[in-house]
Short mmCIF file of C-alpha atoms in Angstrom, two decimals:
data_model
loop_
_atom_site.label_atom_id
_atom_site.label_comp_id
_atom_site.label_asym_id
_atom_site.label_seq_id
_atom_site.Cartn_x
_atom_site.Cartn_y
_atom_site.Cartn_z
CA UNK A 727 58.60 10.70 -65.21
CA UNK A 728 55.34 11.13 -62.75
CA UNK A 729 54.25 14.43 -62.45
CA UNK A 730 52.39 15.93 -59.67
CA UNK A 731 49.58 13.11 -58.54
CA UNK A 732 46.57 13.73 -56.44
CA UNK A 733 43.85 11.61 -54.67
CA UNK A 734 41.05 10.97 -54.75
CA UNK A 735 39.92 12.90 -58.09
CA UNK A 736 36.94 13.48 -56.37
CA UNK A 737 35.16 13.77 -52.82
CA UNK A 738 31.58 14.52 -51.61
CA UNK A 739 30.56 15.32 -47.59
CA UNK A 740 28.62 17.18 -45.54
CA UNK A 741 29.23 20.31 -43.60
CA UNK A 742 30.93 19.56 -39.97
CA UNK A 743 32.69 17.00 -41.55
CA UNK A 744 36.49 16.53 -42.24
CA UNK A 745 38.68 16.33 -44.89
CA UNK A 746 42.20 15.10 -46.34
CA UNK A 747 43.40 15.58 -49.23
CA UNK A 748 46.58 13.81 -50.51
CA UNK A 749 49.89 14.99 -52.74
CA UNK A 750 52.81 13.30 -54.49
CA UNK A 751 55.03 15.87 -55.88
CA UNK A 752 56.95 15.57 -59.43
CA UNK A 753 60.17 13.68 -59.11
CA UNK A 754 62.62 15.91 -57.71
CA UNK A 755 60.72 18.41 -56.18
CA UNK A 756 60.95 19.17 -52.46
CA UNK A 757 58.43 22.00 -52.32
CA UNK A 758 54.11 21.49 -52.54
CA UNK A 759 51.78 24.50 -52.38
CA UNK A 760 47.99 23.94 -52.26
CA UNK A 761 45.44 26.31 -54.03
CA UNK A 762 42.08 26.48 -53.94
CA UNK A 763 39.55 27.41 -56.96
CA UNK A 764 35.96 27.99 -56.62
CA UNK A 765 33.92 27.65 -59.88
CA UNK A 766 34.56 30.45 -62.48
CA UNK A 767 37.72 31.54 -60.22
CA UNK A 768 41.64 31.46 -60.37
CA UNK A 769 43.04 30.00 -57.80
CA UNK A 770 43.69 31.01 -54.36
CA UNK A 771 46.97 30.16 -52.46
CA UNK A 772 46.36 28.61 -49.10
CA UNK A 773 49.93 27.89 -47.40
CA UNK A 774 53.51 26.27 -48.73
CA UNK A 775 55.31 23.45 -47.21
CA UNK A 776 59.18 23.41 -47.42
CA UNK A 777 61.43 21.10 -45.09
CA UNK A 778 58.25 20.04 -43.69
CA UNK A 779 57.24 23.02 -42.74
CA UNK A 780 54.55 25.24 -43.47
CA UNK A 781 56.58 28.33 -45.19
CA UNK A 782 54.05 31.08 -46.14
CA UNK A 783 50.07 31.00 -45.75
CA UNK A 784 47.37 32.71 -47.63
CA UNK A 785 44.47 34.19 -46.59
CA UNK A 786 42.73 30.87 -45.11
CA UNK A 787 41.33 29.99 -41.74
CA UNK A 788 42.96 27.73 -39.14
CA UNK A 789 40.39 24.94 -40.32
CA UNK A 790 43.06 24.93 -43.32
CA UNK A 791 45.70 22.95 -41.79
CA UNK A 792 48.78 20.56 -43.73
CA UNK A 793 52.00 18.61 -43.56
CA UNK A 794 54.41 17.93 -45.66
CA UNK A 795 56.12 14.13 -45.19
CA UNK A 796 59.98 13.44 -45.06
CA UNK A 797 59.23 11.89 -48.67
CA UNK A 798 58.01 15.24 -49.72
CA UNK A 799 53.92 14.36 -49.83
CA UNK A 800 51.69 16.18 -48.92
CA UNK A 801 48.19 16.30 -47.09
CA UNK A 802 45.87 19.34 -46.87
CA UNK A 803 43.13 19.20 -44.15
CA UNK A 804 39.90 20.95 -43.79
CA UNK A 805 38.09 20.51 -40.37
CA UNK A 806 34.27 21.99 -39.71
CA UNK A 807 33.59 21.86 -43.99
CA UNK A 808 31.05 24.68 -45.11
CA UNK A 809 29.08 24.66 -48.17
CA UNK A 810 31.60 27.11 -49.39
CA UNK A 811 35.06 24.99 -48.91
CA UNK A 812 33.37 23.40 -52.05
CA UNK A 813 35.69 24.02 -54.77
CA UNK A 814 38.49 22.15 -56.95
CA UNK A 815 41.72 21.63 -54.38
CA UNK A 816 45.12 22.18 -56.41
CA UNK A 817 48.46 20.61 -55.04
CA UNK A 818 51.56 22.10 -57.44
CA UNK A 819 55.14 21.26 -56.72
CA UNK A 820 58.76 22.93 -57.68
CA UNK A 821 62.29 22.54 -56.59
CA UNK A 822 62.27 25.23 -54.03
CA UNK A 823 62.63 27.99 -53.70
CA UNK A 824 65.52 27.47 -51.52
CA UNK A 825 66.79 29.84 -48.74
CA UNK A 826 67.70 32.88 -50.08
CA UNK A 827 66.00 32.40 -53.56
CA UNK A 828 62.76 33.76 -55.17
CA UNK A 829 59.55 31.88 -56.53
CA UNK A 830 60.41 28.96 -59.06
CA UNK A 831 58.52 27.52 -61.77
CA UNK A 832 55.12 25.27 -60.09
CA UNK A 833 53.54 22.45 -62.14
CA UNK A 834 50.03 21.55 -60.96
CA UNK A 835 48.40 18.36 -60.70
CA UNK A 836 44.61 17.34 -61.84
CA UNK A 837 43.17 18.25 -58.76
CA UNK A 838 40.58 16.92 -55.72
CA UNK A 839 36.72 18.17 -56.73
CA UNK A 840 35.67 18.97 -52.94
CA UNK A 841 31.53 19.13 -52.73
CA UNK A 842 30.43 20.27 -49.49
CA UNK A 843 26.27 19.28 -49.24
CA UNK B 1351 51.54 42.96 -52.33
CA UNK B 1352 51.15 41.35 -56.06
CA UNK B 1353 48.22 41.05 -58.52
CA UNK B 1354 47.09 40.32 -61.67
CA UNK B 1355 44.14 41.61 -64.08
CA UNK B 1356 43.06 39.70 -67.12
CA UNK B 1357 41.00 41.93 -68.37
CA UNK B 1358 39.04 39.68 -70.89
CA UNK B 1359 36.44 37.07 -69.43
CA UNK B 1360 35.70 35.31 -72.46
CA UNK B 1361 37.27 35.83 -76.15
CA UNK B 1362 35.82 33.66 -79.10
CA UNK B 1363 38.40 32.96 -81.89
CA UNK B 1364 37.43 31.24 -85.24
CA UNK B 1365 39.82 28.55 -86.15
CA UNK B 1366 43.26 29.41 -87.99
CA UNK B 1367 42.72 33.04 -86.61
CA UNK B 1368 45.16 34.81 -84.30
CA UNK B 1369 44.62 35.04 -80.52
CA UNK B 1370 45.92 37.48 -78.01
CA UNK B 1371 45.17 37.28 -74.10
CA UNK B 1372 45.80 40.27 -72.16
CA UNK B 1373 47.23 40.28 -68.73
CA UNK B 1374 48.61 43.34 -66.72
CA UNK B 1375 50.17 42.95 -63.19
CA UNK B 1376 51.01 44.86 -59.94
CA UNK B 1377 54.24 44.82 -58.60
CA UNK B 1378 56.86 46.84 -57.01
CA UNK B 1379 60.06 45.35 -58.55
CA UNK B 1380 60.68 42.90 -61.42
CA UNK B 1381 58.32 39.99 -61.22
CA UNK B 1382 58.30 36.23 -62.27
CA UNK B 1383 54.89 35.98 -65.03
CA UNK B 1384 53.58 32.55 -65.78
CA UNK B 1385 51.04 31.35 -68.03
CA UNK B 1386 48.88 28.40 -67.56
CA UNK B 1387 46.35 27.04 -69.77
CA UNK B 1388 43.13 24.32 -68.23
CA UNK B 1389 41.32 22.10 -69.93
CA UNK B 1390 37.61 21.92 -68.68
CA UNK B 1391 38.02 19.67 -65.24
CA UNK B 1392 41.46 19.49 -65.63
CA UNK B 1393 44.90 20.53 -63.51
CA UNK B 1394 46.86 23.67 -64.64
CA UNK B 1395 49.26 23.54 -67.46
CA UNK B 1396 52.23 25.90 -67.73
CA UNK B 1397 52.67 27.20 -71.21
CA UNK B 1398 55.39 29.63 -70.40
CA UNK B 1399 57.23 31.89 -67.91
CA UNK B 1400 59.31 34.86 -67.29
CA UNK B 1401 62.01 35.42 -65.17
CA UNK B 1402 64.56 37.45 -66.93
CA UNK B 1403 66.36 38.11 -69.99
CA UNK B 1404 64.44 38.14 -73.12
CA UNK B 1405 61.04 39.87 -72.88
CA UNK B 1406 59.61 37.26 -75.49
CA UNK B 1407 59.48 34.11 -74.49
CA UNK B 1408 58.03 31.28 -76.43
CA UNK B 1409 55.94 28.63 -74.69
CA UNK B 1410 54.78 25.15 -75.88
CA UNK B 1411 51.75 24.70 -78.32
CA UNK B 1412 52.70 27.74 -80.41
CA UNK B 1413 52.56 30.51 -77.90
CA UNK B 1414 54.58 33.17 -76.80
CA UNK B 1415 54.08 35.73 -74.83
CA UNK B 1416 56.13 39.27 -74.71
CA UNK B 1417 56.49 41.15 -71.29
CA UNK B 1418 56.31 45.15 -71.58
CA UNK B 1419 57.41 46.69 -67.89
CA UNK B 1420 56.34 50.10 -68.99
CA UNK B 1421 53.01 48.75 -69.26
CA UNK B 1422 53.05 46.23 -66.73
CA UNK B 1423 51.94 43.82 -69.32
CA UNK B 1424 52.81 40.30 -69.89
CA UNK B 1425 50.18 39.44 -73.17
CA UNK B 1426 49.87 36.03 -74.51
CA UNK B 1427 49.81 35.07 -78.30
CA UNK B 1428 49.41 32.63 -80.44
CA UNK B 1429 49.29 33.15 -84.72
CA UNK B 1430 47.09 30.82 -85.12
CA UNK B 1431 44.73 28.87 -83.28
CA UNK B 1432 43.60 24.94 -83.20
CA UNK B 1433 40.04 23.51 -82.02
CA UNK B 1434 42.04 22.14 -79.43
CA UNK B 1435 43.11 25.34 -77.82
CA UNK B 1436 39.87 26.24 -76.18
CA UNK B 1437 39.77 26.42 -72.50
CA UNK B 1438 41.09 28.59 -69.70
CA UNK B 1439 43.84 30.25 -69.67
CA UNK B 1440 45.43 32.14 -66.32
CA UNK B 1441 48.05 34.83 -66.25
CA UNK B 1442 49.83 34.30 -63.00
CA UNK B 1443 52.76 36.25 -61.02
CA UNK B 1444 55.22 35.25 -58.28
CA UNK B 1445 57.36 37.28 -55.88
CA UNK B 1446 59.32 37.13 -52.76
CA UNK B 1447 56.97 35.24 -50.21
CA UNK B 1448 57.00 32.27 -52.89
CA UNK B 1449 53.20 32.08 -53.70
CA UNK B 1450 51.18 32.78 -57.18
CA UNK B 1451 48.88 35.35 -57.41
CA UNK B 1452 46.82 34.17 -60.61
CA UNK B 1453 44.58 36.50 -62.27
CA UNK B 1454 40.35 35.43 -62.85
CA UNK B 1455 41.15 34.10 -65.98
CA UNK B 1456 40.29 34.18 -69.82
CA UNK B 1457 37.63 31.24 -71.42
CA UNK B 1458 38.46 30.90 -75.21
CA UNK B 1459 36.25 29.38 -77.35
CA UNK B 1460 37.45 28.46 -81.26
CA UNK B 1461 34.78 28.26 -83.56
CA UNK B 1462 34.73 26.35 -86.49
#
């Protein structure tokens, strides 16, 4: 059983430039969160997707943007990079939560090292 | 809103020696309390959770961790450590509006 998958491992750009980031949930999962974890950090939630849809949305700027794909994938996209989007990108996955029920259990994958230059 | 404190930043454990990781949250009503262990450059592993029911809970590689609401603790333990159990370990909680709020983290290093 594949778990949570990720590409690419890792990425280097410059700042102005753009980013996507890609997301294959575990088997059987329908929902993907991204997080994002600076060096010597925990990570950060930046927004949910659930029905294709983003759901709920941390404290990140509109250059944070996603979607979610009728095969449950995921992309995250950063627009305008600065040196400080530089960080390790986490995509974690879980079967819901569904409408009406609270947080479930998230598995992570490896991760997308994002350096900004 | 929720939060967690790890209070620790780094904790250095000789092999074969006990190791506790303290974590304390913030939360209005019960919460959901994960821990996840990473290896340097790696993805987040869960090594338990709670959600309800028994306040220990045991997790995979030996650990267990006990949840204490009057102290708004959820510490993580483990009688006795392996080489292979240094790295990062977050405390993490989850609520209603379906995110994790994960605390800084704890770096444990096992010395020979």
């Amino acid at each position: 059983d594949a778990g949570v998958t990720q590409s690419p491992t890792h990425l280097i750009k410059t700042r102005g430039q753009q980013v996507t980031l890609r997301c294959s949930p575990k088997s059987g999962h329908d929902t993907v969160s991204w997080y994002q974890q600076a060096l010597g950090q925990g990570p950060q939630f930046i927004f949910q997707y659930y029905e294709e849809e983003e759901r709920q949305r941390g404290n990140f700027p509109d250059r944070f943007s996603g979607h979610q794909f009728p095969n449950y994938s995921s992309e995250l996209n950063v627009n305008a990079l600065l040196l400080g989007d530089s960080a390790l990108y986490l995509c974690a996955s879980s079967f819901g939560p569904h409408p009406g029920e609270l947080t479930d259990t998230q598995y992570f994958g490896p991760g997308t090292r994002l350096t900004v230059l | 809103a929720q939060s967690v404190t790890q209070p620790d930043i780094h904790i250095t454990v000789s092999e074969g020696a006990s190791l506790e990781l303290r974590c304390n949250y913030s939360y209005g009503a019960t919460p959901y309390l994960f821990w996840y262990v990473q290896s340097p450059g790696q993805g987040l592993q869960l090594l338990l959770k709670y959600f309800s029911g028994d306040t220990l809970v045991q997790g995979i590689k030996g650990f267990e961790a006990e949840f204490k609401r009057s102290q708004s603790s959820f510490n993580l333990r483990k009688p006795s450590v392996h080489w292979s159990d240094a790295a990062e370990y977050f405390c993490a909680v989850g609520a209603v509006d379906y995110k994790l709020s994960f605390g800084a983290g704890t770096t444990v290093t096992v010395r020979a």
